[in-house]
Tab-separated table of C-alpha atoms in Angstrom:
chain	number	residue	atom	x	y	z
D	12	LYS	CA	110.268	112.480	124.630
D	13	ASP	CA	110.470	108.764	123.983
D	14	GLU	CA	112.096	106.139	126.166
D	15	LEU	CA	115.477	107.014	124.630
D	16	GLY	CA	115.119	110.716	125.396
D	17	HIS	CA	114.360	111.812	121.832
D	18	LEU	CA	111.495	113.924	120.591
D	19	PRO	CA	109.227	111.827	118.344
D	20	ALA	CA	108.626	112.267	114.647
D	21	VAL	CA	105.334	113.960	113.729
D	22	GLN	CA	102.949	113.109	110.895
D	23	PHE	CA	100.029	115.215	109.656
D	24	SER	CA	97.646	113.444	107.265
D	25	VAL	CA	94.761	114.705	105.163
D	26	THR	CA	92.087	112.342	103.819
D	27	ARG	CA	89.743	113.883	101.235
D	28	ALA	CA	86.176	112.801	100.511
D	29	CYS	CA	86.965	112.720	96.786
D	30	GLN	CA	90.018	110.434	97.085
D	31	GLU	CA	88.202	107.136	96.594
D	32	ASN	CA	87.110	108.174	93.093
D	33	GLY	CA	90.071	110.416	92.342
D	34	CYS	CA	90.312	114.129	93.077
D	35	SER	CA	90.505	116.579	90.190
D	36	ASP	CA	92.722	119.048	92.060
D	37	THR	CA	95.211	119.075	94.930
D	38	LEU	CA	95.615	120.396	98.448
D	39	THR	CA	98.909	121.448	100.018
D	40	ILE	CA	99.897	121.095	103.675
D	41	TYR	CA	102.132	123.849	105.058
D	42	ALA	CA	103.929	123.758	108.419
D	43	ILE	CA	106.107	125.928	110.612
D	44	LEU	CA	107.967	124.644	113.682
D	45	CYS	CA	109.250	126.870	116.463
D	46	SER	CA	110.446	126.484	120.033
D	47	GLU	CA	107.694	127.377	122.485
D	48	GLY	CA	108.393	130.828	123.865
D	49	ALA	CA	110.340	131.800	120.752
D	50	CYS	CA	107.444	131.659	118.280
D	51	ILE	CA	106.395	134.882	116.596
D	52	GLU	CA	102.859	135.743	115.489
D	53	SER	CA	103.374	134.852	111.826
D	54	ASP	CA	104.595	131.362	112.793
D	55	ARG	CA	101.027	130.496	113.739
D	56	PHE	CA	99.766	131.010	110.192
D	57	PRO	CA	101.676	128.891	107.661
D	58	SER	CA	100.826	129.690	104.042
D	59	PRO	CA	102.246	129.285	100.513
D	60	ASP	CA	104.377	132.380	101.159
D	61	ASN	CA	105.198	131.624	104.795
D	62	ASN	CA	106.253	128.064	105.561
D	63	ARG	CA	109.243	125.866	106.296
D	64	TYR	CA	107.806	122.511	105.241
D	65	SER	CA	105.133	121.544	102.737
D	66	GLN	CA	103.560	118.491	101.151
D	67	VAL	CA	101.197	118.261	98.195
D	68	VAL	CA	98.179	116.036	98.884
D	69	ASN	CA	97.207	113.939	95.873
D	70	ASN	CA	95.448	110.651	95.201
D	71	ASN	CA	98.568	108.649	96.076
D	72	TYR	CA	100.148	110.388	99.049
D	73	ASN	CA	98.591	112.510	101.768
D	74	THR	CA	101.038	112.882	104.657
D	75	LEU	CA	103.517	115.538	105.767
D	76	ASP	CA	106.330	113.751	107.638
D	77	LEU	CA	108.468	115.696	110.111
D	78	SER	CA	111.331	113.486	111.262
D	79	SER	CA	112.623	113.270	114.820
D	80	THR	CA	115.722	115.199	113.716
D	81	VAL	CA	113.573	118.049	112.370
D	82	VAL	CA	111.484	118.221	115.559
D	83	GLU	CA	114.528	118.098	117.839
D	84	SER	CA	116.240	120.922	115.934
D	85	CYS	CA	113.230	123.107	116.733
D	86	ALA	CA	113.383	122.609	120.508
D	87	ILE	CA	115.557	124.965	122.552
D	88	GLY	CA	116.631	123.673	125.945
D	89	ASN	CA	113.691	122.051	127.717
D	90	ASN	CA	111.094	124.020	125.737
D	91	PRO	CA	108.770	121.839	123.655
D	92	CYS	CA	108.489	122.228	119.904
D	93	SER	CA	105.276	123.821	118.618
D	94	VAL	CA	104.033	122.694	115.208
D	95	PHE	CA	101.608	124.948	113.289
D	96	VAL	CA	99.887	123.468	110.247
D	97	SER	CA	97.516	124.800	107.575
D	98	VAL	CA	95.938	123.280	104.474
D	99	TYR	CA	95.464	125.275	101.260
D	100	LYS	CA	93.528	124.307	98.157
D	101	ASP	CA	95.330	124.787	94.850
D	102	CYS	CA	92.786	126.423	92.585
D	103	VAL	CA	92.617	129.128	89.940
D	104	GLY	CA	90.294	132.105	90.252
D	105	VAL	CA	88.841	134.217	93.043
D	106	GLN	CA	86.662	131.456	94.508
D	107	CYS	CA	87.558	127.856	95.198
D	108	GLU	CA	85.000	125.086	95.350
D	109	ALA	CA	84.267	123.759	98.825
D	110	ASP	CA	86.338	120.745	99.839
D	111	LEU	CA	85.552	118.096	102.446
D	112	PHE	CA	88.518	116.472	104.155
D	113	ARG	CA	89.595	114.976	107.463
D	114	ALA	CA	92.908	115.894	109.095
D	115	ALA	CA	94.730	113.795	111.681
D	116	TYR	CA	98.121	113.931	113.322
D	117	SER	CA	100.160	111.387	115.196
D	118	THR	CA	103.470	111.139	116.984
D	119	GLN	CA	105.560	108.113	117.711
D	120	ASN	CA	104.542	107.934	121.376
D	121	GLY	CA	100.789	108.207	120.893
D	122	MET	CA	98.413	105.438	119.838
D	123	GLU	CA	96.889	105.932	116.393
D	124	ILE	CA	93.353	104.638	115.867
D	125	LEU	CA	93.021	103.007	112.455
D	126	PRO	CA	90.100	104.386	110.386
D	127	SER	CA	86.798	102.565	110.790
D	128	THR	CA	86.586	102.007	107.024
D	129	CYS	CA	89.552	99.630	107.332
D	130	THR	CA	87.449	97.420	109.581
D	131	GLU	CA	84.186	97.443	107.657
D	132	GLY	CA	84.911	95.393	104.565
D	133	HIS	CA	87.380	97.843	103.033
D	134	LEU	CA	91.084	97.411	102.440
D	135	CYS	CA	93.071	100.502	103.349
D	136	ASN	CA	96.565	101.480	104.379
D	137	THR	CA	97.952	103.843	106.965
D	138	PRO	CA	99.977	106.856	105.836
D	139	VAL	CA	103.707	106.147	105.726
D	140	GLY	CA	104.814	105.707	109.350
D	141	LEU	CA	108.158	106.686	110.843
D	142	VAL	CA	109.791	104.892	113.755
D	143	SER	CA	113.393	105.222	114.896
D	144	GLY	CA	115.540	102.250	115.815
D	145	GLY	CA	114.635	100.746	119.197
D	146	SER	CA	111.395	102.750	119.405
D	147	THR	CA	107.774	101.689	118.957
D	148	LYS	CA	104.709	103.117	117.204
D	149	PHE	CA	101.306	101.994	118.460
D	150	TYR	CA	98.036	101.367	116.606
D	151	ALA	CA	94.573	100.169	117.582
D	152	ALA	CA	91.730	98.789	115.467
D	153	TYR	CA	88.187	98.144	116.679
D	154	LEU	CA	86.519	95.517	114.512
D	155	ASN	CA	82.761	95.678	113.987
D	156	PRO	CA	81.291	93.431	116.729
D	157	SER	CA	78.347	92.468	114.525
D	158	THR	CA	80.621	91.113	111.767
D	159	THR	CA	82.770	88.099	112.580
D	160	THR	CA	85.024	87.705	109.558
D	161	ASP	CA	88.721	87.480	108.715
D	162	LEU	CA	91.247	90.068	109.860
D	163	VAL	CA	94.013	90.458	107.254
D	164	VAL	CA	97.145	92.524	107.966
D	165	GLN	CA	100.255	93.332	105.958
D	166	LEU	CA	103.277	95.208	107.286
D	167	GLU	CA	104.976	96.890	104.335
D	168	SER	CA	108.563	98.010	104.928
D	169	CYS	CA	109.399	101.102	102.844
D	170	SER	CA	112.904	101.642	104.243
D	171	GLY	CA	114.952	100.197	107.054
D	172	SER	CA	113.486	97.261	108.953
D	173	VAL	CA	110.430	96.937	111.183
D	174	GLN	CA	108.473	94.180	112.878
D	175	ALA	CA	104.876	94.209	114.103
D	176	PHE	CA	103.434	92.525	117.185
D	177	LEU	CA	99.714	92.156	117.890
D	178	CYS	CA	97.515	91.391	120.876
D	179	HIS	CA	93.789	90.679	121.016
D	180	ASP	CA	93.373	88.425	124.055
D	181	ALA	CA	94.424	90.334	127.181
D	182	SER	CA	95.257	87.095	128.999
D	183	LYS	CA	98.060	86.379	126.512
D	184	CYS	CA	99.968	89.664	126.813
D	185	ASP	CA	101.486	91.531	129.760
D	186	ASP	CA	99.999	94.749	128.347
D	187	VAL	CA	97.243	94.191	125.793
D	188	PHE	CA	97.483	97.814	124.607
D	189	ARG	CA	101.233	97.701	123.948
D	190	PRO	CA	102.432	94.290	122.751
D	191	THR	CA	106.209	93.784	122.688
D	192	ALA	CA	108.709	91.347	121.205
D	193	ALA	CA	108.777	89.587	124.581
D	194	SER	CA	105.021	89.586	125.206
D	195	HIS	CA	102.622	89.353	122.274
D	196	GLU	CA	99.969	87.101	120.819
D	197	TYR	CA	100.946	87.308	117.139
D	198	SER	CA	103.720	88.761	114.991
D	199	VAL	CA	103.777	89.928	111.371
D	200	ALA	CA	106.787	89.762	109.066
D	201	SER	CA	107.383	92.480	106.486
D	202	ASN	CA	105.862	92.415	102.999
D	203	SER	CA	103.574	89.384	103.351
D	204	TRP	CA	99.887	89.078	104.147
D	205	THR	CA	98.839	87.439	107.427
D	206	ASN	CA	95.267	86.216	107.909
D	207	PHE	CA	94.255	85.908	111.566
D	208	GLY	CA	90.963	84.171	110.774
D	209	ALA	CA	87.452	85.126	111.839
D	210	THR	CA	87.528	87.611	114.698
D	211	THR	CA	86.004	90.792	116.077
D	212	GLY	CA	86.594	93.347	118.841
D	213	ALA	CA	89.709	95.382	119.663
D	214	TRP	CA	93.158	94.594	118.280
D	215	PHE	CA	96.368	96.385	119.257
D	216	ILE	CA	99.482	96.615	117.078
D	217	SER	CA	103.031	97.688	117.921
D	218	VAL	CA	105.559	98.411	115.171
D	219	ILE	CA	109.159	98.323	116.396
D	220	GLY	CA	112.020	99.855	114.443
D	221	ALA	CA	115.388	98.185	113.958
D	222	GLY	CA	118.828	99.741	114.061
D	223	ALA	CA	120.344	102.576	116.105
D	224	ASN	CA	118.167	105.350	117.526
D	225	THR	CA	119.376	107.626	114.719
D	226	THR	CA	117.881	105.249	112.124
D	227	THR	CA	114.534	106.239	110.602
D	228	ASN	CA	112.465	103.256	109.483
D	229	MET	CA	109.484	103.862	107.208
D	230	PHE	CA	106.504	101.536	106.806
D	231	GLU	CA	102.822	101.157	105.945
D	232	ILE	CA	100.166	98.906	107.461
D	233	ASN	CA	97.566	97.452	105.093
D	234	ILE	CA	94.536	96.096	106.947
D	235	ALA	CA	91.050	94.790	106.202
D	236	HIS	CA	88.273	93.117	108.196
D	237	SER	CA	87.080	91.015	105.292
D	238	SER	CA	87.293	87.483	103.923
D	239	SER	CA	87.628	88.856	100.374
D	240	VAL	CA	91.277	89.964	100.493
D	241	VAL	CA	93.594	87.992	98.230
D	242	GLU	CA	97.376	88.107	98.071
D	243	LEU	CA	98.870	88.879	94.670
D	244	LYS	CA	101.766	86.597	93.746
D	245	THR	CA	104.362	88.137	91.441
D	246	GLY	CA	107.582	87.018	89.792
D	247	ALA	CA	110.564	88.930	88.476
D	248	VAL	CA	110.779	91.626	85.825
D	249	SER	CA	112.870	91.212	82.695
D	250	ALA	CA	114.805	94.298	81.586
D	251	ALA	CA	117.205	94.974	78.732
D	252	ALA	CA	118.954	98.270	77.976
D	253	SER	CA	119.694	99.687	74.539
D	254	GLY	CA	121.288	103.121	74.575
D	255	ASP	CA	119.274	105.321	76.927
D	256	THR	CA	116.199	103.076	76.589
D	257	ILE	CA	115.135	100.114	78.742
D	258	ASP	CA	112.647	97.471	77.562
D	259	VAL	CA	110.734	95.988	80.505
D	260	SER	CA	108.440	92.957	80.549
D	261	TRP	CA	106.761	90.839	83.209
D	262	SER	CA	104.049	88.223	83.698
D	263	ALA	CA	100.636	89.035	85.140
D	264	PRO	CA	100.343	88.166	88.845
D	265	THR	CA	98.414	85.184	90.108
D	266	ALA	CA	96.260	84.626	93.199
D	267	ASP	CA	94.342	81.860	94.947
D	268	VAL	CA	91.221	83.089	93.129
D	269	ALA	CA	90.673	84.047	89.491
D	270	LEU	CA	91.697	87.610	88.592
D	271	THR	CA	89.393	89.650	86.371
D	272	SER	CA	90.880	90.120	82.925
D	273	GLY	CA	91.796	93.731	82.172
D	274	ALA	CA	91.317	94.945	85.757
D	275	MET	CA	95.036	94.964	86.586
D	276	THR	CA	97.238	98.017	86.110
D	277	TYR	CA	101.000	98.336	86.552
D	278	ASN	CA	103.388	101.079	87.645
D	279	VAL	CA	106.745	100.754	85.898
D	280	TYR	CA	109.856	102.329	87.433
D	281	ALA	CA	113.451	102.840	86.316
D	282	ILE	CA	115.387	104.493	89.144
D	283	PRO	CA	119.135	105.230	89.298
D	284	THR	CA	120.463	102.433	91.502
D	285	ALA	CA	122.451	104.940	93.558
D	286	SER	CA	119.140	106.408	94.763
D	287	VAL	CA	117.524	103.193	96.021
D	288	SER	CA	120.024	102.011	98.623
D	289	LYS	CA	118.050	103.129	101.676
D	290	PHE	CA	114.648	101.995	100.361
D	291	SER	CA	113.100	98.555	100.050
D	292	THR	CA	112.579	97.481	96.444
D	293	ALA	CA	110.502	94.557	97.743
D	294	SER	CA	107.596	96.821	98.666
D	295	PRO	CA	105.387	99.177	96.618
D	296	CYS	CA	105.875	102.046	99.063
D	297	GLY	CA	109.660	101.598	99.073
D	298	ILE	CA	109.814	101.682	95.280
D	299	ALA	CA	107.607	104.779	95.068
D	300	LEU	CA	109.584	106.624	97.756
D	301	ALA	CA	112.888	105.726	96.067
D	302	ALA	CA	111.603	107.155	92.786
D	303	PHE	CA	110.365	110.306	94.501
D	304	SER	CA	113.634	110.685	96.396
D	305	ALA	CA	115.622	110.569	93.144
D	306	GLY	CA	113.768	113.778	92.446
D	307	VAL	CA	115.045	114.763	89.013
D	308	THR	CA	112.528	114.017	86.282
D	309	ASP	CA	115.146	113.558	83.540
D	310	SER	CA	116.812	110.710	85.416
D	311	VAL	CA	113.789	108.674	86.603
D	312	GLY	CA	111.545	106.717	84.255
D	313	TYR	CA	107.944	106.075	85.290
D	314	ALA	CA	104.790	104.921	83.540
D	315	SER	CA	101.391	103.416	84.312
D	316	THR	CA	100.039	100.794	81.913
D	317	SER	CA	97.605	97.891	81.646
D	318	ALA	CA	100.005	95.949	79.374
D	319	THR	CA	102.696	93.543	80.597
D	320	SER	CA	105.562	95.269	78.818
D	321	TYR	CA	106.801	98.825	78.447
D	322	THR	CA	109.727	100.736	76.951
D	323	ILE	CA	111.163	103.546	79.065
D	324	THR	CA	113.079	106.165	77.094
D	325	GLY	CA	115.238	109.240	77.709
D	326	LEU	CA	117.229	107.872	80.666
D	327	LEU	CA	120.723	108.921	81.716
D	328	PRO	CA	123.476	107.310	79.626
D	329	TYR	CA	125.953	104.847	81.156
D	330	THR	CA	123.958	104.671	84.392
D	331	ALA	CA	122.920	101.657	86.465
D	332	TYR	CA	119.137	101.571	86.863
D	333	THR	CA	117.005	99.498	89.204
D	334	VAL	CA	113.910	98.493	87.243
D	335	ASN	CA	110.748	97.359	88.959
D	336	VAL	CA	107.013	96.982	88.516
D	337	VAL	CA	104.135	97.287	91.000
D	338	ALA	CA	100.890	95.467	90.207
D	339	ASN	CA	97.664	97.210	91.264
D	340	CYS	CA	94.517	95.133	91.717
D	341	GLY	CA	91.644	97.578	92.214
D	342	PRO	CA	88.110	97.005	93.513
D	343	ASN	CA	86.576	93.820	92.094
D	344	CYS	CA	89.848	92.930	90.335
D	345	ALA	CA	89.772	89.552	92.084
D	346	GLN	CA	86.670	87.586	91.171
D	347	GLY	CA	84.458	87.136	94.203
D	348	SER	CA	86.209	89.964	96.053
D	349	SER	CA	84.261	93.122	96.831
D	350	VAL	CA	86.981	94.747	98.928
D	351	ALA	CA	87.309	98.452	98.094
D	352	GLY	CA	90.782	99.895	97.748
D	353	LYS	CA	93.844	98.847	95.807
D	354	GLN	CA	95.822	95.734	96.571
D	355	LYS	CA	99.437	96.172	95.461
D	356	ALA	CA	102.390	93.845	95.024
D	357	ALA	CA	105.955	94.467	93.894
D	358	TYR	CA	107.896	92.308	91.486
D	359	ALA	CA	111.523	91.268	92.008
D	360	ALA	CA	113.708	94.062	90.633
D	361	ALA	CA	116.279	93.898	87.846
D	362	VAL	CA	119.403	96.072	87.540
D	363	VAL	CA	120.642	97.094	84.083
D	364	THR	CA	123.068	99.727	82.816
D	365	THR	CA	122.202	102.114	80.010
D	366	GLY	CA	124.541	102.894	77.115
D	367	LYS	CA	125.167	105.847	74.859
D	368	ALA	CA	122.449	108.489	74.717
D	369	THR	CA	120.421	108.836	71.549
D	370	PRO	CA	121.070	112.064	69.572
D	371	THR	CA	117.610	113.553	70.223
D	372	HIS	CA	116.359	114.647	73.631
D	373	HIS	CA	113.685	112.570	75.328
D	374	THR	CA	111.545	113.136	78.380
D	375	PRO	CA	111.243	110.079	80.677
D	376	SER	CA	108.045	108.152	80.022
D	377	GLY	CA	105.267	109.138	82.378
D	378	GLY	CA	106.695	112.452	83.566
D	379	GLY	CA	106.955	113.487	87.232
D	380	LEU	CA	106.426	111.385	90.303
D	381	SER	CA	104.513	111.564	93.557
D	382	PRO	CA	105.201	109.357	96.593
D	383	GLY	CA	102.952	106.322	96.658
D	384	ALA	CA	102.470	106.315	92.892
């Protein structure tokens, strides 16, 4: 249990070898929770036909999140909660092609080691993290000692509110491994990039959740040990509704370096405003999770485009929609930058209300959604 007497949330993440170039199929994580001593034999073998929780692994999202509430409901008395997890490949036919992937799990109380690729010239992000109000999640990154270059970190708040504290120099923190609000070397505000300059060695990060202990805050950490990371600067979207259609336009982002023409792509979202209240529309992960949470494909509009305008059709009539755009700057999008992995930035959202539905039926542009899209 944590310092407040609660069982921590659990995350199980799968990283596939094919993800960097895009996988052609999907995996699915299945899980069963049971109170130790009350588990039956079949609980140990989750499957498509025998599971309580599942998560499809795709190119955008790869984590099964089990909240503190879910874990606590599994425990009986003082017995711990056992979590059994399996990963199945979704394929057609008798034989499936071999798949190479890495699985990792973390809980709120443990320290998660950030992948080495994040600290070797790549830009990468952690799976969506969960931390309850007043609690802390810990991370560590070991930067290549033979490469003294910039450390760049972004704390992206998906829902709720979090703050990150960092320590590198042990003489400046009471506990170098677990920096706190009262004793830390650096702090990072949500949804902005912080460059700590040329550095190397071990860095330790604490992410502290705001609110009551029943509050679940969600976040991502974007990190790179590279001088090539640039921050995308975005403006606001323009949106106008006509019937059940919304016309959306925006300007291309800017940066401190030239951006390669044609290398930028955009995710366009129209989400019923009633579904976004607990998510942050200032962050890419918050927007994607809000769209996924809305859940019904005939009420959420989504599209991916390389243009700077798009028309979303087939939305619910007489409904307030929050409209937003996420800019994606892929590898080599920024001239002079060789950082691998997408850099994302959200625009300022607009809220518009649709009118009367058109006589013919439409399917929302772009179809279904996955978290992290």
